[in-house]
Every structure is written in C-alpha cells, then in structure tokens.
C-alpha cells in the first residue's frame, strides 16, 4: 500500500508540477506579446463635438479605450477662448451646461480605471480671434490690440484670423502665462503648442510678410543696428522672427521642467512640401517650416527644448505616398536629443490607407523608431464615410482588421504605455534659467549670457529678459551677463544633475561700454593662433587683453604702436590658455 501511496503521491506531485507549468507558460507567453511602449493618440479639436459636455466626454473616452489609444490631444484654446477655467481668457461659448469644466472632467475620468489615458492640453499659440470686437469685454483682443501682428503693408487680418505678434514682449509673456496657468492648475500629462509659428498667408519661401508690429520692428532695429522697415526677405529679419518663436518654446519648456517635469511639452510641426534630403541645419533651411513660417522645430529637438515634435504629415496614401514616406523617414532621423511622433491625416484616408500609414510609422528609419502616432482627427476619423467605430474595430478586432488589412493582425490589439522621457531625470544633465535686469529692475533684452564651467555656452536674453539652457554637464559655472560690450553682472552657481538652477542677474549700475575699448572688426583662427585686426590711428599706443569670463582681464599685447590705419595682433598662445571661450579687447593705452 505504501508503495502505491508513494507512487500516487509522486504522481500527484508530478501532475501538480505539470499543471503549474501549463498555467505559468501561457502567462509568460502573454507577457512577452504585450505591445512595446508607443504613443497612440488623436487630436480632438474644439470645432466639433468631442468634449464640450459630460456626455461627449464620456463617449470620447469610451471610444479611445475601445481603440486602445493611450493619449488624447484636447484643443482647450482655439482663439483665446478656454475649455477650462482660465485666469486670463473667457470660457468658450459652446460648453454645456454653463459652468462645466471640460478639461477637469476629462482629466479625472481619463486617469481613473485600469486603462488610463493621457490628456495633453492643446493650445493655438498666437491665434486670438476672427473679430476685433468679441463680445466679452475682457477678451485679450479687446485689451491688447496693440499686440496684433501686421503684414508688411500694415494689414492685421490674414484672411482667416487675427494673431498676436511673437516679436512683442507682451505677447511672449502673456502666452507663456496662459500655458503655465494650465500646467499649474490642471493635472495634464502634456502641453501641446499648435500654430507655434508665423502665418503663411500671402507669403513665399524666404519672404514671410508678417511680424511687422511696431514694437517688434523697433526691437529688431535696436538688436541688429538697423533702421526703417526691414524687407521680408532680409536674412537677419527672418532669423529675428525665428528667435521669437523659439523664445516662447524655450521659456515654457524650462519652467515646465522645473515645476512639473513629468509633463510632456510637444509642438505641432510643419512638414509641408518635400522632405529635406538630410538632417543638418543647412539642409533644413530649404523647408517651409524654416523659410516660410519661421518654425525651427528641428533646432528645438536638437537643443532639447521640447520633449516631442509631431510633424503633421497629412497625406493621402493613394496620391501622396512618396512624400508621406519621405517625411516619415526624415522625422525619425531628426529626433536628436528628444523624440518625434508622426502626425497622420486620418481624415484624408480610408481605413485601409490609415492602417498602411501606421505600419510605415512603426518601421524604423536608419535604426530609429518614432515615439508613436497621432491621428487627425477624432472628429473626422476617415475620408470614406466609414464610421469611427469601424476604424476603432479595424485597429483592435481581428475580423474587422482582416477586411481592411488582409493577412495582418490588428495594429492596436494590445494596450500600450506611452514612452518614457529618460532625459527628464538623467543625472548627467543639468539645466539653468534666469532673468537679467538692470539696477532699476528693468529687463534687459538682447544681453549675452556667458556660461563657463564644465562646458561653455553663449545664450541671449529674450524680450522678457529670460535666458535658459538645457542638458549641461553638472558642475560649477560662472554666469556673466554682457550688454553693449559691458559686463552687467556675474554669479557663480553649482548646477546639479536632473535639476533646473535659477540664476537671476541684476546689474548694479548703468549699462555702458568701457570708454577706451575699441571695435575689433576681424577675428580669425589659424593653426591654433587667434588673429585680431582693428582700425588704428598712426602713432597711438594700444594694449590687447584677453579674458575667460569678461571679469578678469590679462594683458597679452602691451604698448603696441600703430604705424598705419590698421593693426593686426596674433595671439600665438591661444591654444595654451585652457579649455573654454576666450574674449579679446583692444584698448588705447
């Protein structure tokens, strides 16, 4: 009996082990098949039904979950109206019931349950209205008509909208305040800048006709030592305008990073026309983003002042497959320090074409994958008249998917998480931001900020006096503000990894250049030597000094007598003066 019992006992053990193996192995297989992190999002515009009432919000979230989407870009600001409780702008008129807060309700319902969905607040950056007389007396277009942009003829209407001018410091600060109001008061997962650019109306490549607000023109003339009205094709004028758009992006990014680093800052990027043939800055200058609407989104990913660029590659797959493929490929190669997700035009395609574009987006380009897909739009999910529910089923249900994409499994069969942002918490990177003011507390526009430490950088303050830089090597830095060739203020600060240091610089006296410093009109670098040239007066004596921080100067050329009207000095020890930036000045002795 005991033998039988032992064998029986043994059989029981074996059976249990086998059962355990049969139970565990399928679980392991399921875990291995879970979808890799991937953003699966849709833009939900404010012109159509989607989130303006509790019932619309509930249906939106049911649809998103049914399609295994994990993020929604909600247009909470169209034309300086708010689908949330704004400290700056009136509530949109089409919210029901009165008093309903769509953004708050969406966030609460989207974040709950076993299938949470990210909510990204989508705002139109500079568009403020279709009328100069909106009904609300506190509407920003009524309060700040002096902020409106103009074209080169002085017209403020671009055929569709009135827009604030990115080159006006008041616009920069106001739009920043609107964005940070959302970040501060709502538990959003992301902030999305749309129309973060100049209008393209009546413009041509390399000749954007907008941006002629008088204050913007005055700033340009002062910063670039010009006068009058710049020509639309002037290279420095175009760069000035790009810098104004970038200033809003940079200021917002650093403040979001400091306050709520888990929030993802994204931009709707322009991919009009043919894609560039490479990823360099010089090649990107051929794009409409750079030359037509003054949007350097490639530079933003390279500098690291956005988390996600979303090029809106809206193309019909039947008629424009080649340009979709080109932009899909090059956008993945222009992620640099951050990431890109590809914006697909659901509204231009049938369901089968949309599935094909999603497959293309998922394929790596030169070994690089995008962060995911953002479809436009929830309101118009297809061009063919097929319902939204059919598209959602085609993404998740095998039988429906086989109708539109024979032989392939549903693309969103499993849930997926949104990709992480490791650069936000990487201790190898430190960040800095601050403001420069004079002795009276007035901001200084166009001051140069010199960072010297484990690495060196030169920054420029924007129209609000703000400066900032990301992804610096941690360590001790000297931070100097220079304006009109004079040092305004200097501080030393230690920058810690994964932290944003705040360093505000305030001058202690009037900002004036050194009276006996002369203009050096030529600086060249040859075989380790720095060669300086300046206009001189025969018979006068000159000294040449150098500095690493514009505070402490050392004389290297002493008692140099001018024999003519031009002098040259060659610093043959430049390479031996240590790592970092070298500054030179020439003085009458």
Coordinates of C-alpha atoms in Angstrom, one line a residue:
X1 CA 0.0 0.0 0.0
X2 CA 2.8 2.3 0.9
X3 CA 4.4 1.8 -2.5
X4 CA 1.1 2.6 -4.1
X5 CA 0.7 5.6 -2.0
X6 CA 4.2 6.9 -2.7
X7 CA 3.7 6.4 -6.4
X8 CA 0.3 8.1 -6.1
X9 CA 1.8 10.8 -4.1
X10 CA 4.6 11.1 -6.6
X11 CA 2.0 11.1 -9.4
X12 CA 0.2 13.9 -7.6
X13 CA 3.3 16.0 -7.3
X14 CA 4.2 15.4 -11.0
X15 CA 0.7 16.3 -12.0
X16 CA 0.8 19.5 -10.0
X17 CA 4.1 20.5 -11.5
X18 CA 2.7 19.9 -15.0
X19 CA -0.4 21.8 -14.2
X20 CA 1.7 24.7 -12.8
X21 CA 3.8 24.6 -15.9
X22 CA 0.7 24.6 -18.1
X23 CA -0.6 27.6 -16.2
X24 CA 2.6 29.6 -16.0
X25 CA 3.8 29.1 -19.5
X26 CA 0.8 30.7 -21.2
X27 CA 1.1 33.7 -18.8
X28 CA 4.7 34.2 -19.8
X29 CA 3.8 34.0 -23.4
X30 CA 1.1 36.6 -23.0
X31 CA 3.5 38.9 -21.2
X32 CA 6.1 38.6 -24.0
X33 CA 3.5 39.6 -26.6
X34 CA 2.4 42.8 -24.8
X35 CA 2.9 45.9 -27.0
X36 CA 6.0 47.9 -26.7
X37 CA 5.7 51.5 -25.4
X38 CA 4.1 53.6 -28.1
X39 CA 2.1 56.8 -28.2
X40 CA -1.3 56.1 -29.8
X41 CA -3.1 59.4 -29.8
X42 CA -5.7 61.5 -31.6
X43 CA -6.2 65.2 -31.9
X44 CA -9.6 66.2 -30.6
X45 CA -10.4 69.6 -32.0
X46 CA -12.7 72.2 -30.4
X47 CA -14.7 73.0 -33.5
X48 CA -16.6 69.7 -33.4
X49 CA -18.3 67.6 -30.8
X50 CA -15.9 65.7 -28.5
X51 CA -15.6 67.1 -25.0
X52 CA -17.9 70.1 -24.6
X53 CA -20.4 68.3 -22.3
X54 CA -20.2 65.4 -19.9
X55 CA -21.9 63.0 -22.3
X56 CA -19.4 64.0 -25.1
X57 CA -16.5 63.4 -22.7
X58 CA -17.8 60.0 -21.7
X59 CA -18.2 58.9 -25.3
X60 CA -14.8 60.2 -26.2
X61 CA -13.1 58.2 -23.5
X62 CA -15.1 55.1 -24.4
X63 CA -14.0 55.4 -28.0
X64 CA -10.4 56.0 -27.1
X65 CA -10.3 52.9 -24.8
X66 CA -12.1 50.8 -27.4
X67 CA -9.4 51.6 -29.9
X68 CA -6.6 51.0 -27.4
X69 CA -5.5 54.7 -27.7
X70 CA -3.4 55.9 -24.7
X71 CA -3.4 59.7 -25.2
X72 CA -5.7 62.5 -26.4
X73 CA -4.7 66.0 -27.5
X74 CA -7.6 68.2 -26.5
X75 CA -7.9 71.6 -28.1
X76 CA -8.6 73.7 -24.9
X77 CA -7.8 77.0 -26.6
X78 CA -8.9 77.9 -30.2
X79 CA -8.9 81.7 -30.5
X80 CA -8.1 82.9 -27.0
X81 CA -11.1 81.1 -25.6
X82 CA -10.9 78.4 -22.9
X83 CA -12.4 75.0 -22.4
X84 CA -11.2 75.2 -18.8
X85 CA -11.2 77.8 -16.0
X86 CA -8.6 80.3 -17.2
X87 CA -7.2 83.1 -15.2
X88 CA -6.7 85.1 -18.5
X89 CA -9.3 84.2 -21.1
X90 CA -13.1 83.8 -21.3
X91 CA -14.7 80.3 -21.3
X92 CA -15.8 79.1 -24.7
X93 CA -19.4 79.8 -25.6
X94 CA -20.3 76.3 -26.7
X95 CA -19.8 74.5 -23.4
X96 CA -22.8 72.8 -21.9
X97 CA -24.0 73.1 -19.3
X98 CA -22.8 76.5 -18.3
X99 CA -20.1 76.1 -15.6
X100 CA -19.0 72.8 -16.9
X101 CA -15.2 72.4 -16.9
X102 CA -14.3 70.1 -19.8
X103 CA -10.6 69.8 -19.1
X104 CA -11.1 69.0 -15.4
X105 CA -13.7 66.4 -16.2
X106 CA -11.6 64.8 -18.9
X107 CA -8.6 64.5 -16.7
X108 CA -10.4 62.9 -13.8
X109 CA -12.2 60.4 -16.0
X110 CA -9.2 59.6 -18.2
X111 CA -6.8 58.9 -15.3
X112 CA -9.1 56.5 -13.5
X113 CA -9.5 52.8 -14.0
X114 CA -7.3 50.1 -15.5
X115 CA -6.9 51.8 -18.8
X116 CA -5.7 55.3 -18.1
X117 CA -5.4 57.8 -20.9
X118 CA -3.0 60.8 -21.0
X119 CA -4.6 64.2 -21.6
X120 CA -2.5 66.8 -23.4
X121 CA -3.8 70.4 -23.4
X122 CA -3.6 71.6 -27.0
X123 CA -3.5 75.4 -27.4
X124 CA -3.3 77.6 -30.5
X125 CA -0.4 79.8 -29.6
X126 CA -0.8 83.1 -31.4
X127 CA -4.3 83.0 -33.0
X128 CA -6.6 85.2 -30.9
X129 CA -9.8 85.9 -33.0
X130 CA -11.8 86.3 -36.1
X131 CA -13.2 89.7 -35.0
X132 CA -11.7 92.8 -33.5
X133 CA -14.8 93.2 -31.3
X134 CA -15.5 89.9 -29.5
X135 CA -18.5 90.0 -27.2
X136 CA -16.5 89.6 -23.9
X137 CA -15.0 93.0 -22.9
X138 CA -12.1 91.1 -21.2
X139 CA -11.2 89.2 -24.3
X140 CA -7.4 89.7 -24.9
X141 CA -8.0 91.1 -28.4
X142 CA -10.0 93.9 -26.9
X143 CA -7.5 94.6 -24.2
X144 CA -4.3 94.3 -26.3
X145 CA -5.0 95.4 -29.9
X146 CA -1.5 96.9 -29.8
X147 CA -0.1 93.3 -29.7
X148 CA -1.6 92.3 -33.0
X149 CA 0.8 91.4 -35.8
X150 CA 0.8 93.2 -39.1
X151 CA 1.9 92.3 -42.6
X152 CA 4.4 94.4 -44.5
X153 CA 1.6 96.7 -45.7
X154 CA 0.2 97.2 -42.2
X155 CA -2.8 94.9 -42.6
X156 CA -3.7 92.9 -39.5
X157 CA -6.2 90.4 -41.0
X158 CA -4.6 87.3 -42.6
X159 CA -7.8 86.1 -44.3
X160 CA -8.7 83.7 -41.5
X161 CA -7.6 85.2 -38.2
X162 CA -6.1 88.0 -36.2
X163 CA -2.9 86.9 -34.5
X164 CA -0.7 88.3 -31.8
X165 CA 2.8 89.1 -32.8
X166 CA 5.5 86.7 -31.5
X167 CA 8.1 89.6 -31.5
X168 CA 6.2 91.7 -29.0
X169 CA 7.5 91.0 -25.4
X170 CA 4.0 91.4 -24.0
X171 CA 2.8 88.6 -26.3
X172 CA 5.7 86.3 -25.2
X173 CA 4.9 86.8 -21.5
X174 CA 1.1 86.6 -22.0
X175 CA 1.2 83.4 -24.0
X176 CA 3.6 81.9 -21.5
X177 CA 1.3 82.8 -18.7
X178 CA -1.6 81.2 -20.4
X179 CA 0.3 78.0 -20.8
X180 CA 1.6 77.9 -17.3
X181 CA -1.8 78.6 -15.9
X182 CA -2.9 75.2 -17.3
X183 CA 0.3 73.5 -16.0
X184 CA -0.2 75.0 -12.5
X185 CA -3.9 74.3 -12.1
X186 CA -4.6 71.1 -14.0
X187 CA -3.1 67.6 -13.8
X188 CA -2.4 67.4 -17.5
X189 CA 0.0 64.9 -18.9
X190 CA 1.2 67.2 -21.7
X191 CA 1.1 70.7 -23.2
X192 CA 0.8 71.0 -26.9
X193 CA 1.7 74.1 -28.9
X194 CA -0.1 74.4 -32.2
X195 CA 0.3 77.4 -34.6
X196 CA 3.6 77.9 -32.9
X197 CA 4.8 79.9 -35.9
X198 CA 4.1 82.9 -38.1
X199 CA 1.2 82.9 -40.6
X200 CA 1.9 81.7 -44.1
X201 CA -0.8 84.0 -45.6
X202 CA 0.4 85.9 -48.7
X203 CA 4.0 84.9 -48.1
X204 CA 6.6 83.0 -50.1
X205 CA 9.6 81.0 -49.1
X206 CA 12.3 83.3 -47.6
X207 CA 9.9 86.2 -47.7
X208 CA 7.4 85.9 -44.8
X209 CA 5.3 89.1 -44.8
X210 CA 4.1 89.0 -41.2
X211 CA 5.7 90.2 -37.9
X212 CA 5.6 94.0 -38.5
X213 CA 4.1 95.0 -35.2
X214 CA 5.8 98.4 -34.5
X215 CA 7.3 97.1 -31.2
X216 CA 8.8 94.0 -32.9
X217 CA 10.3 96.2 -35.6
X218 CA 11.8 98.6 -33.1
X219 CA 13.3 95.6 -31.2
X220 CA 14.8 94.2 -34.4
X221 CA 16.3 97.5 -35.4
X222 CA 17.9 98.0 -32.0
X223 CA 19.2 94.5 -31.7
X224 CA 20.6 94.4 -35.2
X225 CA 21.6 98.1 -35.5
X226 CA 19.2 98.7 -38.4
X227 CA 16.6 101.3 -39.2
X228 CA 13.3 101.6 -41.0
X229 CA 11.1 98.7 -42.0
X230 CA 13.1 95.5 -42.8
X231 CA 12.4 93.8 -46.1
X232 CA 10.5 90.5 -45.9
X233 CA 13.5 88.7 -47.4
X234 CA 16.1 90.1 -45.1
X235 CA 18.0 87.3 -43.6
X236 CA 18.5 88.9 -40.2
X237 CA 14.8 89.8 -40.0
X238 CA 13.8 86.2 -40.7
X239 CA 16.2 85.0 -38.0
X240 CA 14.9 87.5 -35.5
X241 CA 11.4 86.1 -36.1
X242 CA 12.5 82.5 -35.7
X243 CA 14.2 83.5 -32.4
X244 CA 10.9 85.0 -31.1
X245 CA 9.0 81.7 -31.6
X246 CA 11.9 79.8 -30.1
X247 CA 11.9 82.1 -27.1
X248 CA 8.3 81.1 -26.2
X249 CA 9.2 77.4 -26.5
X250 CA 12.4 77.6 -24.5
X251 CA 10.9 79.7 -21.7
X252 CA 7.9 77.4 -21.4
X253 CA 10.0 74.2 -21.5
X254 CA 12.3 75.2 -18.7
X255 CA 9.6 76.4 -16.4
X256 CA 7.5 73.2 -17.0
X257 CA 10.7 71.1 -16.4
X258 CA 11.3 72.9 -13.1
X259 CA 7.7 72.8 -11.9
X260 CA 6.3 69.5 -13.3
X261 CA 9.0 67.5 -15.1
X262 CA 6.6 64.7 -15.8
X263 CA 4.6 66.9 -18.2
X264 CA 5.5 66.4 -21.9
X265 CA 5.9 69.5 -24.0
X266 CA 5.1 68.9 -27.7
X267 CA 4.7 71.0 -30.8
X268 CA 2.7 70.6 -34.0
X269 CA 5.5 70.8 -36.6
X270 CA 5.2 71.9 -40.2
X271 CA 6.2 69.3 -42.9
X272 CA 4.8 71.0 -46.0
X273 CA 6.2 70.1 -49.4
X274 CA 9.0 67.7 -50.0
X275 CA 11.1 66.5 -47.1
X276 CA 14.7 67.7 -46.8
X277 CA 17.4 65.4 -48.1
X278 CA 19.2 65.2 -44.8
X279 CA 19.1 66.1 -41.2
X280 CA 21.6 69.0 -41.0
X281 CA 20.6 72.6 -40.2
X282 CA 21.8 73.8 -43.6
X283 CA 19.5 71.2 -45.4
X284 CA 16.6 72.0 -43.1
X285 CA 16.7 75.6 -44.3
X286 CA 15.1 74.5 -47.5
X287 CA 11.9 73.6 -45.7
X288 CA 8.7 75.6 -45.4
X289 CA 8.9 75.4 -41.6
X290 CA 12.2 77.3 -41.6
X291 CA 11.9 79.7 -44.5
X292 CA 8.1 80.3 -44.8
X293 CA 6.7 80.3 -41.3
X294 CA 9.8 80.7 -39.1
X295 CA 9.5 77.5 -37.2
X296 CA 12.8 75.8 -36.4
X297 CA 11.4 72.6 -34.9
X298 CA 14.5 70.6 -36.0
X299 CA 16.5 73.0 -33.8
X300 CA 14.2 72.5 -30.9
X301 CA 14.8 68.8 -30.9
X302 CA 18.5 69.3 -31.3
X303 CA 18.7 71.9 -28.5
X304 CA 16.4 69.8 -26.3
X305 CA 13.7 72.4 -25.5
X306 CA 10.8 70.2 -26.5
X307 CA 10.0 66.7 -25.5
X308 CA 8.1 65.7 -28.6
X309 CA 7.9 67.1 -32.1
X310 CA 4.8 66.0 -34.1
X311 CA 5.2 66.7 -37.8
X312 CA 1.7 66.8 -39.3
X313 CA 2.4 64.6 -42.2
X314 CA -1.1 64.8 -43.6
X315 CA -1.0 63.0 -46.9
X316 CA -3.5 60.8 -48.8
X317 CA -1.8 57.4 -49.1
X318 CA -3.0 56.9 -52.7
X319 CA -2.0 60.2 -54.2
X320 CA 1.0 61.3 -52.0
X321 CA 2.5 58.1 -50.7
X322 CA 6.1 59.2 -51.6
X323 CA 6.0 62.5 -49.6
X324 CA 4.5 60.7 -46.7
X325 CA 7.3 58.2 -46.8
X326 CA 9.9 60.9 -47.1
X327 CA 8.8 62.9 -44.1
X328 CA 8.1 59.7 -42.0
X329 CA 11.7 58.7 -42.6
X330 CA 13.4 62.0 -42.1
X331 CA 11.4 62.9 -39.0
X332 CA 12.6 59.8 -37.2
X333 CA 16.2 60.8 -38.0
X334 CA 15.7 64.3 -36.6
X335 CA 14.9 63.3 -33.1
X336 CA 18.3 64.3 -31.8
X337 CA 18.1 64.9 -28.0
X338 CA 14.3 64.3 -27.8
X339 CA 11.6 62.4 -29.8
X340 CA 9.2 62.7 -32.6
X341 CA 5.8 61.1 -33.2
X342 CA 4.3 61.2 -36.6
X343 CA 1.0 63.0 -37.2
X344 CA -1.1 61.1 -39.7
X345 CA -4.1 62.5 -41.6
X346 CA -6.8 60.1 -40.7
X347 CA -9.3 62.5 -42.3
X348 CA -7.6 62.2 -45.7
X349 CA -7.6 58.4 -45.9
X350 CA -9.8 55.4 -45.9
X351 CA -9.3 52.9 -43.1
X352 CA -7.0 50.6 -45.1
X353 CA -4.8 53.5 -46.0
X354 CA -4.6 54.7 -42.4
X355 CA -3.6 51.2 -41.4
X356 CA -0.8 51.2 -44.0
X357 CA 0.5 54.6 -42.8
X358 CA 0.5 53.4 -39.2
X359 CA 2.6 50.4 -40.3
X360 CA 5.0 52.7 -42.0
X361 CA 5.3 54.9 -38.9
X362 CA 6.2 51.9 -36.8
X363 CA 9.0 50.8 -39.1
X364 CA 12.5 52.1 -38.0
X365 CA 14.4 54.5 -40.2
X366 CA 18.1 54.2 -40.1
X367 CA 17.6 52.2 -36.9
X368 CA 15.5 54.9 -35.3
X369 CA 11.8 54.5 -34.3
X370 CA 9.3 57.2 -33.7
X371 CA 7.6 57.6 -30.3
X372 CA 4.3 56.8 -31.9
X373 CA 1.3 58.0 -33.9
X374 CA -1.0 61.0 -33.5
X375 CA -4.0 60.9 -35.8
X376 CA -6.0 63.9 -37.1
X377 CA -8.7 63.6 -36.0
X378 CA -11.2 62.2 -33.6
X379 CA -13.9 64.4 -35.2
X380 CA -13.1 63.3 -38.8
X381 CA -11.6 59.8 -38.5
X382 CA -11.8 58.8 -42.2
X383 CA -12.4 60.3 -45.6
X384 CA -14.5 57.4 -46.9
X385 CA -17.6 57.9 -44.7
X386 CA -16.9 54.8 -42.7
X387 CA -17.8 55.4 -39.0
X388 CA -15.4 56.0 -36.2
X389 CA -16.5 52.7 -34.7
X390 CA -15.3 50.9 -37.8
X391 CA -11.9 52.4 -37.6
X392 CA -11.6 51.5 -33.9
X393 CA -12.6 48.0 -34.6
X394 CA -10.1 47.7 -37.5
X395 CA -7.4 48.7 -35.1
X396 CA -8.3 46.1 -32.4
X397 CA -10.6 43.3 -33.8
X398 CA -9.1 40.5 -35.9
X399 CA -12.1 40.0 -38.1
X400 CA -12.6 43.7 -38.9
X401 CA -8.8 44.2 -39.4
X402 CA -8.8 41.4 -42.0
X403 CA -11.3 43.3 -44.1
X404 CA -9.0 46.3 -44.4
X405 CA -5.6 44.8 -44.0
X406 CA -5.8 41.1 -45.1
X407 CA -3.2 38.8 -43.6
X408 CA -2.2 41.0 -40.7
X409 CA -3.2 41.1 -37.0
X410 CA -4.9 44.3 -35.6
X411 CA -2.3 47.0 -35.1
X412 CA -3.6 48.0 -31.7
X413 CA -4.7 44.5 -30.5
X414 CA -3.0 45.1 -27.1
X415 CA -2.8 48.1 -24.9
X416 CA 0.5 50.0 -24.8
X417 CA 2.0 52.6 -22.5
X418 CA 3.3 56.0 -23.7
X419 CA 7.1 56.0 -24.0
X420 CA 9.0 57.4 -21.0
X421 CA 11.2 60.6 -21.1
X422 CA 14.5 59.5 -19.7
X423 CA 16.2 62.8 -20.4
X424 CA 13.9 64.4 -17.7
X425 CA 15.5 62.5 -14.8
X426 CA 19.0 61.8 -16.2
X427 CA 21.6 62.9 -13.6
X428 CA 24.1 63.5 -16.4
X429 CA 22.2 66.6 -17.5
X430 CA 21.7 69.9 -15.6
X431 CA 19.7 72.9 -16.6
X432 CA 19.6 76.6 -15.9
X433 CA 17.3 79.6 -16.4
X434 CA 17.0 83.1 -15.2
X435 CA 16.3 86.7 -15.9
X436 CA 18.7 89.7 -16.5
X437 CA 17.7 93.2 -15.2
X438 CA 19.4 96.5 -14.8
X439 CA 19.9 98.3 -11.5
X440 CA 16.3 99.6 -11.6
X441 CA 14.8 96.2 -12.2
X442 CA 14.1 96.7 -15.9
X443 CA 14.6 93.6 -18.0
X444 CA 17.5 93.7 -20.5
X445 CA 16.5 92.5 -24.0
X446 CA 19.4 91.0 -26.0
X447 CA 22.0 90.6 -23.3
X448 CA 24.6 87.9 -23.9
X449 CA 24.9 85.3 -21.2
X450 CA 28.2 83.6 -21.0
X451 CA 28.3 80.2 -19.2
X452 CA 31.8 79.0 -18.3
X453 CA 32.4 75.7 -16.4
X454 CA 32.5 72.1 -17.3
X455 CA 31.3 73.3 -20.7
X456 CA 30.8 76.7 -22.3
X457 CA 27.8 78.2 -23.9
X458 CA 26.7 81.6 -25.1
X459 CA 23.0 82.5 -24.7
X460 CA 20.8 85.6 -25.4
X461 CA 18.1 87.0 -23.3
X462 CA 14.6 87.3 -25.0
X463 CA 12.2 90.2 -24.9
X464 CA 11.3 89.4 -21.3
X465 CA 14.9 89.3 -20.1
X466 CA 14.8 85.5 -19.8
X467 CA 17.6 83.1 -20.7
X468 CA 17.9 79.4 -20.3
X469 CA 19.8 76.3 -21.4
X470 CA 19.2 72.5 -21.0
X471 CA 21.4 69.4 -20.9
X472 CA 24.5 71.0 -19.5
X473 CA 27.2 69.0 -17.8
X474 CA 26.7 69.3 -14.0
X475 CA 29.2 71.3 -12.0
X476 CA 30.2 74.9 -11.0
X477 CA 29.7 77.6 -13.6
X478 CA 30.4 81.3 -13.9
X479 CA 27.4 83.0 -15.4
X480 CA 28.0 86.5 -16.8
X481 CA 25.6 88.9 -18.5
X482 CA 27.1 91.2 -21.1
X483 CA 25.2 94.1 -22.8
X484 CA 26.7 96.6 -25.2
X485 CA 30.2 95.2 -24.5
X486 CA 29.9 95.8 -20.8
X487 CA 29.5 93.2 -18.0
X488 CA 26.2 93.8 -16.3
X489 CA 26.5 91.1 -13.6
X490 CA 28.3 87.8 -12.8
X491 CA 27.4 85.0 -10.5
X492 CA 28.8 81.6 -9.7
X493 CA 26.4 78.7 -9.3
X494 CA 26.6 74.9 -9.0
X495 CA 24.3 73.1 -11.4
X496 CA 23.1 69.7 -10.2
X497 CA 22.1 66.8 -12.4
X498 CA 18.4 66.5 -13.3
X499 CA 17.7 69.9 -11.7
X500 CA 16.9 73.4 -13.1
X501 CA 19.0 76.0 -11.4
X502 CA 17.5 79.5 -11.2
X503 CA 20.1 82.3 -11.5
X504 CA 18.8 85.9 -11.8
X505 CA 21.3 88.5 -12.7
X506 CA 20.8 92.2 -11.7
X507 CA 23.1 95.0 -12.7
X508 CA 24.5 97.3 -10.0
X509 CA 24.8 100.4 -12.2
X510 CA 24.2 101.8 -15.7
X511 CA 25.0 99.6 -18.6
X512 CA 27.7 101.3 -20.5
X513 CA 30.7 100.0 -22.6
X514 CA 34.2 100.7 -21.5
X515 CA 35.1 104.1 -22.8
X516 CA 38.6 103.2 -24.1
X517 CA 37.7 99.8 -25.7
X518 CA 37.9 99.8 -29.5
X519 CA 35.9 97.7 -32.0
X520 CA 37.8 94.7 -33.4
X521 CA 36.5 94.3 -36.9
X522 CA 38.1 91.0 -37.8
X523 CA 38.9 87.8 -35.8
X524 CA 40.3 84.7 -37.5
X525 CA 41.6 81.4 -36.1
X526 CA 44.5 79.7 -37.8
X527 CA 46.6 76.7 -36.7
X528 CA 45.9 77.4 -33.0
X529 CA 46.5 81.2 -33.2
X530 CA 43.9 83.9 -32.9
X531 CA 44.5 86.9 -35.2
X532 CA 42.8 90.2 -34.4
X533 CA 42.5 93.3 -36.7
X534 CA 41.3 96.8 -35.8
X535 CA 41.3 100.3 -37.2
X536 CA 44.1 102.3 -35.6
X537 CA 45.4 105.9 -35.6
X538 CA 49.1 106.3 -36.6
X539 CA 51.3 107.0 -33.6
X540 CA 48.8 105.8 -30.9
X541 CA 49.7 103.1 -28.4
X542 CA 47.4 100.0 -27.9
X543 CA 47.1 97.2 -25.5
X544 CA 45.5 93.8 -26.2
X545 CA 43.8 91.9 -23.3
X546 CA 42.1 88.5 -23.1
X547 CA 39.6 87.1 -20.6
X548 CA 37.7 83.8 -20.0
X549 CA 34.8 85.4 -18.1
X550 CA 34.7 89.1 -19.1
X551 CA 35.5 89.9 -15.5
X552 CA 39.2 89.3 -15.0
X553 CA 41.4 90.5 -17.9
X554 CA 45.1 89.8 -18.7
X555 CA 47.2 91.9 -21.0
X556 CA 49.0 90.0 -23.7
X557 CA 49.9 92.7 -26.1
X558 CA 51.5 95.7 -24.3
X559 CA 52.5 99.0 -25.9
X560 CA 51.7 98.2 -29.5
X561 CA 52.4 101.3 -31.6
X562 CA 50.3 101.9 -34.7
X563 CA 52.3 102.7 -37.9
X564 CA 49.2 102.9 -40.1
X565 CA 45.4 102.9 -40.1
X566 CA 45.0 99.2 -39.5
X567 CA 46.7 97.0 -36.9
X568 CA 47.0 93.2 -36.6
X569 CA 47.8 91.2 -33.5
X570 CA 48.5 87.5 -33.4
X571 CA 47.9 85.6 -30.2
X572 CA 50.2 82.6 -30.7
X573 CA 49.4 81.1 -27.3
X574 CA 45.6 80.9 -27.7
X575 CA 45.6 77.1 -27.7
X576 CA 47.5 77.0 -24.5
X577 CA 45.2 79.3 -22.5
X578 CA 42.9 76.4 -21.4
X579 CA 39.6 75.0 -22.4
X580 CA 36.7 77.4 -22.8
X581 CA 35.8 80.6 -24.6
X582 CA 38.4 83.3 -25.0
X583 CA 37.4 87.0 -25.1
X584 CA 39.6 89.8 -26.5
X585 CA 39.6 93.5 -26.3
X586 CA 41.8 96.3 -27.7
X587 CA 42.4 99.5 -25.6
X588 CA 44.1 102.8 -26.1
X589 CA 46.9 102.9 -23.6

